[in-house]
mmCIF file of N, CA and C in Angstrom:
data_model
loop_
_atom_site.group_PDB
_atom_site.id
_atom_site.type_symbol
_atom_site.label_atom_id
_atom_site.label_comp_id
_atom_site.label_asym_id
_atom_site.label_seq_id
_atom_site.Cartn_x
_atom_site.Cartn_y
_atom_site.Cartn_z
ATOM 1 N N MET A 1479 -9.140 -16.863 15.325
ATOM 2 C CA MET A 1479 -8.850 -17.450 16.615
ATOM 3 C C MET A 1479 -7.470 -18.104 16.699
ATOM 4 N N PRO A 1480 -6.935 -18.722 15.633
ATOM 5 C CA PRO A 1480 -5.631 -19.358 15.800
ATOM 6 C C PRO A 1480 -4.557 -18.378 16.254
ATOM 7 N N CYS A 1481 -4.628 -17.144 15.789
ATOM 8 C CA CYS A 1481 -3.594 -16.164 16.145
ATOM 9 C C CYS A 1481 -3.544 -15.919 17.649
ATOM 10 N N ALA A 1482 -4.673 -16.028 18.330
ATOM 11 C CA ALA A 1482 -4.716 -15.787 19.772
ATOM 12 C C ALA A 1482 -3.883 -16.805 20.536
ATOM 13 N N TYR A 1483 -3.601 -17.941 19.930
ATOM 14 C CA TYR A 1483 -2.870 -19.000 20.617
ATOM 15 C C TYR A 1483 -1.416 -19.128 20.173
ATOM 16 N N TRP A 1484 -0.959 -18.220 19.333
ATOM 17 C CA TRP A 1484 0.435 -18.271 18.920
ATOM 18 C C TRP A 1484 1.330 -18.069 20.132
ATOM 19 N N ARG A 1485 2.437 -18.747 20.146
ATOM 20 C CA ARG A 1485 3.368 -18.651 21.280
ATOM 21 C C ARG A 1485 4.372 -17.520 21.094
ATOM 22 N N HIS A 1486 4.307 -16.818 20.001
ATOM 23 C CA HIS A 1486 5.262 -15.750 19.715
ATOM 24 C C HIS A 1486 4.671 -14.398 20.103
ATOM 25 N N GLU A 1487 5.532 -13.547 20.598
ATOM 26 C CA GLU A 1487 5.119 -12.181 20.907
ATOM 27 C C GLU A 1487 4.979 -11.405 19.598
ATOM 28 N N PRO A 1488 4.117 -10.373 19.584
ATOM 29 C CA PRO A 1488 4.005 -9.546 18.372
ATOM 30 C C PRO A 1488 5.349 -8.922 18.009
ATOM 31 N N ALA A 1489 5.611 -8.781 16.729
ATOM 32 C CA ALA A 1489 6.860 -8.195 16.261
ATOM 33 C C ALA A 1489 6.908 -6.692 16.525
ATOM 34 N N GLU A 1490 5.752 -6.077 16.659
ATOM 35 C CA GLU A 1490 5.679 -4.641 16.909
ATOM 36 C C GLU A 1490 4.396 -4.345 17.675
ATOM 37 N N PRO A 1491 4.304 -3.186 18.308
ATOM 38 C CA PRO A 1491 3.088 -2.870 19.058
ATOM 39 C C PRO A 1491 1.912 -2.619 18.112
ATOM 40 N N PRO A 1492 0.684 -2.740 18.621
ATOM 41 C CA PRO A 1492 -0.483 -2.449 17.784
ATOM 42 C C PRO A 1492 -0.441 -1.014 17.265
ATOM 43 N N VAL A 1493 -0.936 -0.819 16.080
ATOM 44 C CA VAL A 1493 -0.991 0.515 15.494
ATOM 45 C C VAL A 1493 -2.125 1.285 16.158
ATOM 46 N N ARG A 1494 -1.817 2.478 16.591
ATOM 47 C CA ARG A 1494 -2.840 3.347 17.191
ATOM 48 C C ARG A 1494 -3.368 4.275 16.108
ATOM 49 N N ILE A 1495 -4.663 4.411 16.043
ATOM 50 C CA ILE A 1495 -5.284 5.284 15.050
ATOM 51 C C ILE A 1495 -5.677 6.574 15.753
ATOM 52 N N GLY A 1496 -5.070 7.667 15.323
ATOM 53 C CA GLY A 1496 -5.358 8.975 15.886
ATOM 54 C C GLY A 1496 -5.785 9.935 14.801
ATOM 55 N N ASP A 1497 -5.802 11.209 15.146
ATOM 56 C CA ASP A 1497 -6.229 12.228 14.190
ATOM 57 C C ASP A 1497 -5.183 12.506 13.123
ATOM 58 N N ASP A 1498 -3.924 12.244 13.436
ATOM 59 C CA ASP A 1498 -2.853 12.447 12.467
ATOM 60 C C ASP A 1498 -2.647 11.160 11.683
ATOM 61 N N GLY A 1499 -2.131 11.303 10.502
ATOM 62 C CA GLY A 1499 -1.848 10.117 9.711
ATOM 63 C C GLY A 1499 -2.396 10.242 8.311
ATOM 64 N N PRO A 1500 -2.400 9.146 7.592
ATOM 65 C CA PRO A 1500 -2.824 9.191 6.194
ATOM 66 C C PRO A 1500 -4.277 9.635 6.051
ATOM 67 N N SER A 1501 -4.529 10.292 4.934
ATOM 68 C CA SER A 1501 -5.887 10.780 4.680
ATOM 69 C C SER A 1501 -6.536 10.058 3.502
ATOM 70 N N ASN A 1502 -5.970 8.935 3.114
ATOM 71 C CA ASN A 1502 -6.515 8.205 1.964
ATOM 72 C C ASN A 1502 -6.395 6.695 2.183
ATOM 73 N N VAL A 1503 -7.143 6.177 3.138
ATOM 74 C CA VAL A 1503 -7.062 4.772 3.514
ATOM 75 C C VAL A 1503 -8.197 3.996 2.850
ATOM 76 N N LEU A 1504 -7.865 3.002 2.054
ATOM 77 C CA LEU A 1504 -8.863 2.140 1.431
ATOM 78 C C LEU A 1504 -8.882 0.816 2.190
ATOM 79 N N ILE A 1505 -10.066 0.441 2.679
ATOM 80 C CA ILE A 1505 -10.243 -0.781 3.460
ATOM 81 C C ILE A 1505 -11.038 -1.761 2.618
ATOM 82 N N LEU A 1506 -10.516 -2.963 2.435
ATOM 83 C CA LEU A 1506 -11.190 -4.005 1.668
ATOM 84 C C LEU A 1506 -11.644 -5.098 2.619
ATOM 85 N N GLN A 1507 -12.885 -5.548 2.473
ATOM 86 C CA GLN A 1507 -13.386 -6.551 3.405
ATOM 87 C C GLN A 1507 -14.452 -7.426 2.745
ATOM 88 N N ASN A 1508 -14.221 -8.733 2.731
ATOM 89 C CA ASN A 1508 -15.260 -9.668 2.304
ATOM 90 C C ASN A 1508 -16.327 -9.760 3.394
ATOM 91 N N LEU A 1509 -17.554 -9.989 2.986
ATOM 92 C CA LEU A 1509 -18.639 -10.137 3.966
ATOM 93 C C LEU A 1509 -18.498 -11.412 4.779
ATOM 94 N N ARG A 1510 -17.920 -12.443 4.177
ATOM 95 C CA ARG A 1510 -17.807 -13.740 4.858
ATOM 96 C C ARG A 1510 -16.350 -14.183 4.924
ATOM 97 N N ASP A 1511 -15.553 -13.423 5.650
ATOM 98 C CA ASP A 1511 -14.157 -13.768 5.877
ATOM 99 C C ASP A 1511 -14.082 -14.504 7.205
ATOM 100 N N PRO A 1512 -13.672 -15.765 7.208
ATOM 101 C CA PRO A 1512 -13.653 -16.523 8.459
ATOM 102 C C PRO A 1512 -12.581 -16.058 9.444
ATOM 103 N N VAL A 1513 -11.602 -15.313 8.977
ATOM 104 C CA VAL A 1513 -10.502 -14.885 9.832
ATOM 105 C C VAL A 1513 -10.729 -13.487 10.398
ATOM 106 N N THR A 1514 -11.180 -12.573 9.556
ATOM 107 C CA THR A 1514 -11.440 -11.202 9.996
ATOM 108 C C THR A 1514 -12.869 -10.825 9.606
ATOM 109 N N PRO A 1515 -13.777 -10.802 10.556
ATOM 110 C CA PRO A 1515 -15.186 -10.513 10.258
ATOM 111 C C PRO A 1515 -15.392 -9.127 9.642
ATOM 112 N N HIS A 1516 -16.450 -9.008 8.870
ATOM 113 C CA HIS A 1516 -16.767 -7.744 8.202
ATOM 114 C C HIS A 1516 -16.902 -6.605 9.202
ATOM 115 N N ARG A 1517 -17.401 -6.890 10.382
ATOM 116 C CA ARG A 1517 -17.576 -5.839 11.386
ATOM 117 C C ARG A 1517 -16.244 -5.179 11.727
ATOM 118 N N GLY A 1518 -15.154 -5.917 11.664
ATOM 119 C CA GLY A 1518 -13.839 -5.335 11.908
ATOM 120 C C GLY A 1518 -13.503 -4.261 10.883
ATOM 121 N N GLY A 1519 -13.847 -4.502 9.623
ATOM 122 C CA GLY A 1519 -13.644 -3.505 8.577
ATOM 123 C C GLY A 1519 -14.506 -2.278 8.814
ATOM 124 N N GLU A 1520 -15.740 -2.504 9.251
ATOM 125 C CA GLU A 1520 -16.632 -1.380 9.550
ATOM 126 C C GLU A 1520 -16.090 -0.543 10.708
ATOM 127 N N MET A 1521 -15.589 -1.215 11.732
ATOM 128 C CA MET A 1521 -15.053 -0.496 12.888
ATOM 129 C C MET A 1521 -13.801 0.303 12.514
ATOM 130 N N LEU A 1522 -12.962 -0.269 11.668
ATOM 131 C CA LEU A 1522 -11.777 0.454 11.203
ATOM 132 C C LEU A 1522 -12.199 1.687 10.407
ATOM 133 N N ARG A 1523 -13.194 1.528 9.569
ATOM 134 C CA ARG A 1523 -13.726 2.663 8.787
ATOM 135 C C ARG A 1523 -14.233 3.753 9.726
ATOM 136 N N GLU A 1524 -14.938 3.362 10.788
ATOM 137 C CA GLU A 1524 -15.443 4.341 11.749
ATOM 138 C C GLU A 1524 -14.291 5.089 12.409
ATOM 139 N N LYS A 1525 -13.217 4.386 12.742
ATOM 140 C CA LYS A 1525 -12.058 5.012 13.385
ATOM 141 C C LYS A 1525 -11.381 6.031 12.477
ATOM 142 N N PHE A 1526 -11.217 5.683 11.203
ATOM 143 C CA PHE A 1526 -10.569 6.594 10.268
ATOM 144 C C PHE A 1526 -11.497 7.709 9.806
ATOM 145 N N GLY A 1527 -12.790 7.519 9.887
ATOM 146 C CA GLY A 1527 -13.747 8.556 9.488
ATOM 147 C C GLY A 1527 -13.631 8.908 8.018
ATOM 148 N N GLN A 1528 -13.702 10.195 7.726
ATOM 149 C CA GLN A 1528 -13.705 10.657 6.332
ATOM 150 C C GLN A 1528 -12.352 10.496 5.643
ATOM 151 N N ARG A 1529 -11.361 10.012 6.368
ATOM 152 C CA ARG A 1529 -10.049 9.770 5.760
ATOM 153 C C ARG A 1529 -9.999 8.426 5.056
ATOM 154 N N SER A 1530 -11.106 7.694 5.070
ATOM 155 C CA SER A 1530 -11.086 6.338 4.514
ATOM 156 C C SER A 1530 -12.373 6.024 3.773
ATOM 157 N N ARG A 1531 -12.311 4.910 3.036
ATOM 158 C CA ARG A 1531 -13.492 4.341 2.384
ATOM 159 C C ARG A 1531 -13.418 2.832 2.592
ATOM 160 N N LEU A 1532 -14.596 2.231 2.741
ATOM 161 C CA LEU A 1532 -14.715 0.788 2.913
ATOM 162 C C LEU A 1532 -15.289 0.181 1.642
ATOM 163 N N VAL A 1533 -14.611 -0.825 1.131
ATOM 164 C CA VAL A 1533 -15.115 -1.601 0.000
ATOM 165 C C VAL A 1533 -15.558 -2.941 0.576
ATOM 166 N N SER A 1534 -16.869 -3.132 0.648
ATOM 167 C CA SER A 1534 -17.459 -4.378 1.154
ATOM 168 C C SER A 1534 -17.769 -5.271 -0.036
ATOM 169 N N VAL A 1535 -17.281 -6.503 0.025
ATOM 170 C CA VAL A 1535 -17.430 -7.415 -1.103
ATOM 171 C C VAL A 1535 -18.291 -8.604 -0.692
ATOM 172 N N ASP A 1536 -19.320 -8.870 -1.479
ATOM 173 C CA ASP A 1536 -20.177 -10.027 -1.217
ATOM 174 C C ASP A 1536 -19.423 -11.270 -1.649
ATOM 175 N N GLY A 1537 -18.487 -11.666 -0.781
ATOM 176 C CA GLY A 1537 -17.646 -12.811 -1.079
ATOM 177 C C GLY A 1537 -17.187 -13.454 0.208
ATOM 178 N N SER A 1538 -16.435 -14.514 0.063
ATOM 179 C CA SER A 1538 -15.923 -15.226 1.232
ATOM 180 C C SER A 1538 -14.424 -15.397 1.080
ATOM 181 N N GLY A 1539 -13.790 -15.799 2.143
ATOM 182 C CA GLY A 1539 -12.355 -15.997 2.115
ATOM 183 C C GLY A 1539 -11.623 -14.798 2.675
ATOM 184 N N HIS A 1540 -10.311 -14.940 2.783
ATOM 185 C CA HIS A 1540 -9.493 -13.935 3.450
ATOM 186 C C HIS A 1540 -8.870 -12.947 2.478
ATOM 187 N N GLY A 1541 -8.926 -13.192 1.189
ATOM 188 C CA GLY A 1541 -8.318 -12.283 0.227
ATOM 189 C C GLY A 1541 -9.355 -11.622 -0.657
ATOM 190 N N VAL A 1542 -9.233 -10.320 -0.842
ATOM 191 C CA VAL A 1542 -10.157 -9.586 -1.709
ATOM 192 C C VAL A 1542 -9.465 -9.206 -3.006
ATOM 193 N N TYR A 1543 -8.266 -8.649 -2.907
ATOM 194 C CA TYR A 1543 -7.606 -8.067 -4.073
ATOM 195 C C TYR A 1543 -6.675 -9.071 -4.755
ATOM 196 N N VAL A 1544 -6.682 -9.072 -6.046
ATOM 197 C CA VAL A 1544 -5.897 -9.909 -6.952
ATOM 198 C C VAL A 1544 -6.269 -11.390 -6.837
ATOM 199 N N TYR A 1545 -6.268 -11.943 -5.640
ATOM 200 C CA TYR A 1545 -6.578 -13.361 -5.498
ATOM 201 C C TYR A 1545 -8.077 -13.618 -5.512
ATOM 202 N N GLY A 1546 -8.884 -12.586 -5.324
ATOM 203 C CA GLY A 1546 -10.324 -12.733 -5.391
ATOM 204 C C GLY A 1546 -10.782 -12.740 -6.834
ATOM 205 N N ASP A 1547 -12.060 -12.986 -7.021
ATOM 206 C CA ASP A 1547 -12.592 -13.068 -8.381
ATOM 207 C C ASP A 1547 -13.631 -11.993 -8.645
ATOM 208 N N ASN A 1548 -13.665 -10.940 -7.823
ATOM 209 C CA ASN A 1548 -14.695 -9.931 -7.955
ATOM 210 C C ASN A 1548 -14.181 -8.753 -8.782
ATOM 211 N N PRO A 1549 -14.680 -8.596 -10.011
ATOM 212 C CA PRO A 1549 -14.193 -7.513 -10.876
ATOM 213 C C PRO A 1549 -14.396 -6.131 -10.268
ATOM 214 N N CYS A 1550 -15.496 -5.904 -9.569
ATOM 215 C CA CYS A 1550 -15.747 -4.604 -8.941
ATOM 216 C C CYS A 1550 -14.643 -4.283 -7.943
ATOM 217 N N ALA A 1551 -14.343 -5.200 -7.035
ATOM 218 C CA ALA A 1551 -13.305 -4.975 -6.028
ATOM 219 C C ALA A 1551 -11.940 -4.799 -6.689
ATOM 220 N N LEU A 1552 -11.658 -5.605 -7.695
ATOM 221 C CA LEU A 1552 -10.393 -5.499 -8.414
ATOM 222 C C LEU A 1552 -10.250 -4.118 -9.043
ATOM 223 N N ASN A 1553 -11.299 -3.645 -9.711
ATOM 224 C CA ASN A 1553 -11.227 -2.367 -10.411
ATOM 225 C C ASN A 1553 -11.128 -1.187 -9.447
ATOM 226 N N VAL A 1554 -11.947 -1.182 -8.395
ATOM 227 C CA VAL A 1554 -11.912 -0.082 -7.418
ATOM 228 C C VAL A 1554 -10.536 -0.004 -6.772
ATOM 229 N N THR A 1555 -9.995 -1.142 -6.390
ATOM 230 C CA THR A 1555 -8.714 -1.167 -5.688
ATOM 231 C C THR A 1555 -7.566 -0.785 -6.606
ATOM 232 N N THR A 1556 -7.534 -1.316 -7.811
ATOM 233 C CA THR A 1556 -6.446 -0.987 -8.733
ATOM 234 C C THR A 1556 -6.494 0.482 -9.117
ATOM 235 N N ASP A 1557 -7.678 1.007 -9.346
ATOM 236 C CA ASP A 1557 -7.792 2.433 -9.648
ATOM 237 C C ASP A 1557 -7.232 3.265 -8.498
ATOM 238 N N TYR A 1558 -7.530 2.872 -7.271
ATOM 239 C CA TYR A 1558 -7.008 3.582 -6.097
ATOM 240 C C TYR A 1558 -5.483 3.484 -6.036
ATOM 241 N N LEU A 1559 -4.938 2.282 -6.226
ATOM 242 C CA LEU A 1559 -3.492 2.098 -6.137
ATOM 243 C C LEU A 1559 -2.755 2.838 -7.255
ATOM 244 N N VAL A 1560 -3.340 2.882 -8.443
ATOM 245 C CA VAL A 1560 -2.679 3.529 -9.578
ATOM 246 C C VAL A 1560 -2.848 5.043 -9.534
ATOM 247 N N ASP A 1561 -4.074 5.498 -9.254
ATOM 248 C CA ASP A 1561 -4.365 6.932 -9.312
ATOM 249 C C ASP A 1561 -4.253 7.631 -7.964
ATOM 250 N N GLY A 1562 -4.282 6.869 -6.863
ATOM 251 C CA GLY A 1562 -4.140 7.449 -5.540
ATOM 252 C C GLY A 1562 -5.349 8.177 -5.008
ATOM 253 N N GLU A 1563 -6.507 7.970 -5.619
ATOM 254 C CA GLU A 1563 -7.707 8.663 -5.171
ATOM 255 C C GLU A 1563 -8.713 7.669 -4.613
ATOM 256 N N LEU A 1564 -9.280 8.049 -3.471
ATOM 257 C CA LEU A 1564 -10.328 7.220 -2.866
ATOM 258 C C LEU A 1564 -11.607 7.312 -3.676
ATOM 259 N N PRO A 1565 -12.432 6.272 -3.633
ATOM 260 C CA PRO A 1565 -13.767 6.402 -4.219
ATOM 261 C C PRO A 1565 -14.522 7.517 -3.488
ATOM 262 N N ASP A 1566 -15.532 8.075 -4.110
ATOM 263 C CA ASP A 1566 -16.302 9.168 -3.503
ATOM 264 C C ASP A 1566 -17.008 8.743 -2.224
ATOM 265 N N ARG A 1567 -17.354 7.458 -2.152
ATOM 266 C CA ARG A 1567 -18.088 6.945 -0.983
ATOM 267 C C ARG A 1567 -17.743 5.488 -0.777
ATOM 268 N N ASP A 1568 -18.177 4.944 0.349
ATOM 269 C CA ASP A 1568 -18.016 3.512 0.575
ATOM 270 C C ASP A 1568 -18.662 2.767 -0.593
ATOM 271 N N THR A 1569 -18.118 1.608 -0.907
ATOM 272 C CA THR A 1569 -18.557 0.858 -2.081
ATOM 273 C C THR A 1569 -18.985 -0.541 -1.678
ATOM 274 N N PHE A 1570 -20.097 -0.990 -2.241
ATOM 275 C CA PHE A 1570 -20.518 -2.378 -2.077
ATOM 276 C C PHE A 1570 -20.354 -3.071 -3.415
ATOM 277 N N CYS A 1571 -19.593 -4.143 -3.430
ATOM 278 C CA CYS A 1571 -19.395 -4.943 -4.635
ATOM 279 C C CYS A 1571 -20.225 -6.218 -4.488
ATOM 280 N N GLY A 1572 -21.222 -6.362 -5.324
ATOM 281 C CA GLY A 1572 -22.069 -7.544 -5.291
ATOM 282 C C GLY A 1572 -21.288 -8.799 -5.629
ATOM 283 N N ALA A 1573 -21.902 -9.926 -5.356
ATOM 284 C CA ALA A 1573 -21.262 -11.215 -5.615
ATOM 285 C C ALA A 1573 -20.889 -11.339 -7.087
ATOM 286 N N SER A 1574 -19.721 -11.902 -7.323
ATOM 287 C CA SER A 1574 -19.268 -12.145 -8.681
ATOM 288 C C SER A 1574 -20.027 -13.348 -9.238
ATOM 289 N N PRO A 1575 -20.475 -13.274 -10.486
ATOM 290 C CA PRO A 1575 -21.173 -14.419 -11.073
ATOM 291 C C PRO A 1575 -20.247 -15.592 -11.342
ATOM 292 N N ASN A 1576 -18.961 -15.359 -11.261
ATOM 293 C CA ASN A 1576 -17.969 -16.406 -11.496
ATOM 294 C C ASN A 1576 -17.399 -16.857 -10.163
ATOM 295 N N SER A 1577 -16.752 -17.977 -10.149
ATOM 296 C CA SER A 1577 -16.129 -18.439 -8.918
ATOM 297 C C SER A 1577 -14.664 -18.737 -9.188
ATOM 298 N N GLY A 1578 -13.873 -18.744 -8.121
ATOM 299 C CA GLY A 1578 -12.447 -18.965 -8.293
ATOM 300 C C GLY A 1578 -11.859 -17.919 -9.205
ATOM 301 N N LEU A 1579 -11.022 -18.315 -10.121
ATOM 302 C CA LEU A 1579 -10.453 -17.369 -11.074
ATOM 303 C C LEU A 1579 -11.070 -17.551 -12.452
ATOM 304 N N ALA A 1580 -12.283 -18.069 -12.497
ATOM 305 C CA ALA A 1580 -12.962 -18.313 -13.763
ATOM 306 C C ALA A 1580 -13.679 -17.054 -14.246
ATOM 307 N N LEU A 1581 -12.924 -15.982 -14.454
ATOM 308 C CA LEU A 1581 -13.516 -14.746 -14.950
ATOM 309 C C LEU A 1581 -13.818 -14.886 -16.434
ATOM 310 N N ASP A 1582 -14.867 -14.190 -16.876
ATOM 311 C CA ASP A 1582 -15.163 -14.235 -18.306
ATOM 312 C C ASP A 1582 -14.093 -13.444 -19.068
ATOM 313 N N ARG A 1583 -14.136 -13.503 -20.380
ATOM 314 C CA ARG A 1583 -13.093 -12.904 -21.215
ATOM 315 C C ARG A 1583 -12.922 -11.407 -20.951
ATOM 316 N N ASP A 1584 -14.023 -10.660 -20.841
ATOM 317 C CA ASP A 1584 -13.923 -9.222 -20.595
ATOM 318 C C ASP A 1584 -13.272 -8.928 -19.249
ATOM 319 N N ASP A 1585 -13.668 -9.671 -18.209
ATOM 320 C CA ASP A 1585 -13.091 -9.448 -16.884
ATOM 321 C C ASP A 1585 -11.625 -9.864 -16.837
ATOM 322 N N GLN A 1586 -11.260 -10.924 -17.559
ATOM 323 C CA GLN A 1586 -9.857 -11.323 -17.630
ATOM 324 C C GLN A 1586 -9.024 -10.229 -18.298
ATOM 325 N N GLN A 1587 -9.563 -9.641 -19.355
ATOM 326 C CA GLN A 1587 -8.861 -8.564 -20.058
ATOM 327 C C GLN A 1587 -8.704 -7.347 -19.155
ATOM 328 N N ARG A 1588 -9.771 -6.984 -18.446
ATOM 329 C CA ARG A 1588 -9.726 -5.839 -17.529
ATOM 330 C C ARG A 1588 -8.699 -6.097 -16.410
ATOM 331 N N ARG A 1589 -8.692 -7.306 -15.861
ATOM 332 C CA ARG A 1589 -7.729 -7.648 -14.816
ATOM 333 C C ARG A 1589 -6.305 -7.518 -15.353
ATOM 334 N N ALA A 1590 -6.047 -8.044 -16.545
ATOM 335 C CA ALA A 1590 -4.706 -7.966 -17.128
ATOM 336 C C ALA A 1590 -4.281 -6.517 -17.345
ATOM 337 N N GLU A 1591 -5.193 -5.692 -17.844
ATOM 338 C CA GLU A 1591 -4.877 -4.279 -18.065
ATOM 339 C C GLU A 1591 -4.582 -3.558 -16.754
ATOM 340 N N LEU A 1592 -5.393 -3.822 -15.737
ATOM 341 C CA LEU A 1592 -5.194 -3.162 -14.456
ATOM 342 C C LEU A 1592 -3.898 -3.604 -13.786
ATOM 343 N N LEU A 1593 -3.592 -4.888 -13.850
ATOM 344 C CA LEU A 1593 -2.338 -5.362 -13.270
ATOM 345 C C LEU A 1593 -1.144 -4.787 -14.021
ATOM 346 N N ASP A 1594 -1.261 -4.632 -15.327
ATOM 347 C CA ASP A 1594 -0.200 -4.023 -16.112
ATOM 348 C C ASP A 1594 -0.013 -2.563 -15.698
ATOM 349 N N ARG A 1595 -1.109 -1.830 -15.520
ATOM 350 C CA ARG A 1595 -1.024 -0.443 -15.047
ATOM 351 C C ARG A 1595 -0.329 -0.386 -13.701
ATOM 352 N N LEU A 1596 -0.682 -1.297 -12.816
ATOM 353 C CA LEU A 1596 -0.116 -1.313 -11.475
ATOM 354 C C LEU A 1596 1.391 -1.559 -11.513
ATOM 355 N N GLN A 1597 1.824 -2.450 -12.377
ATOM 356 C CA GLN A 1597 3.256 -2.767 -12.490
ATOM 357 C C GLN A 1597 4.047 -1.597 -13.034
ATOM 358 N N HIS A 1598 3.421 -0.741 -13.825
ATOM 359 C CA HIS A 1598 4.127 0.368 -14.451
ATOM 360 C C HIS A 1598 3.898 1.700 -13.741
ATOM 361 N N THR A 1599 3.369 1.654 -12.538
ATOM 362 C CA THR A 1599 3.142 2.868 -11.763
ATOM 363 C C THR A 1599 4.318 3.089 -10.834
ATOM 364 N N PRO A 1600 4.897 4.299 -10.875
ATOM 365 C CA PRO A 1600 6.071 4.561 -10.010
ATOM 366 C C PRO A 1600 5.689 4.561 -8.549
#
């Protein structure tokens, strides 16, 4: 809602989604995002159709990737960014047993490896 009251005009027109365009769109969406509701992610997925996949995360807040603490979302997204391939189907990532950035040792190692892969991808 705060964005609706900004006094500045948009920097560019809204993006129109048509039949042409990218064929590998990954959409990340927390179930409890106070700024952008999950239904918005679902509607975007419907618009893109088979050209996209939705990763729904049982989490809250506005950030899913890197700043989130969900290993499933981190792994699916990094694999997509590094390898360029969409998951076979929409993905549901259950709630992380950890909170904040308190990942266990294995998840911390996996995050470090994935971020390293991402940094070294052309």
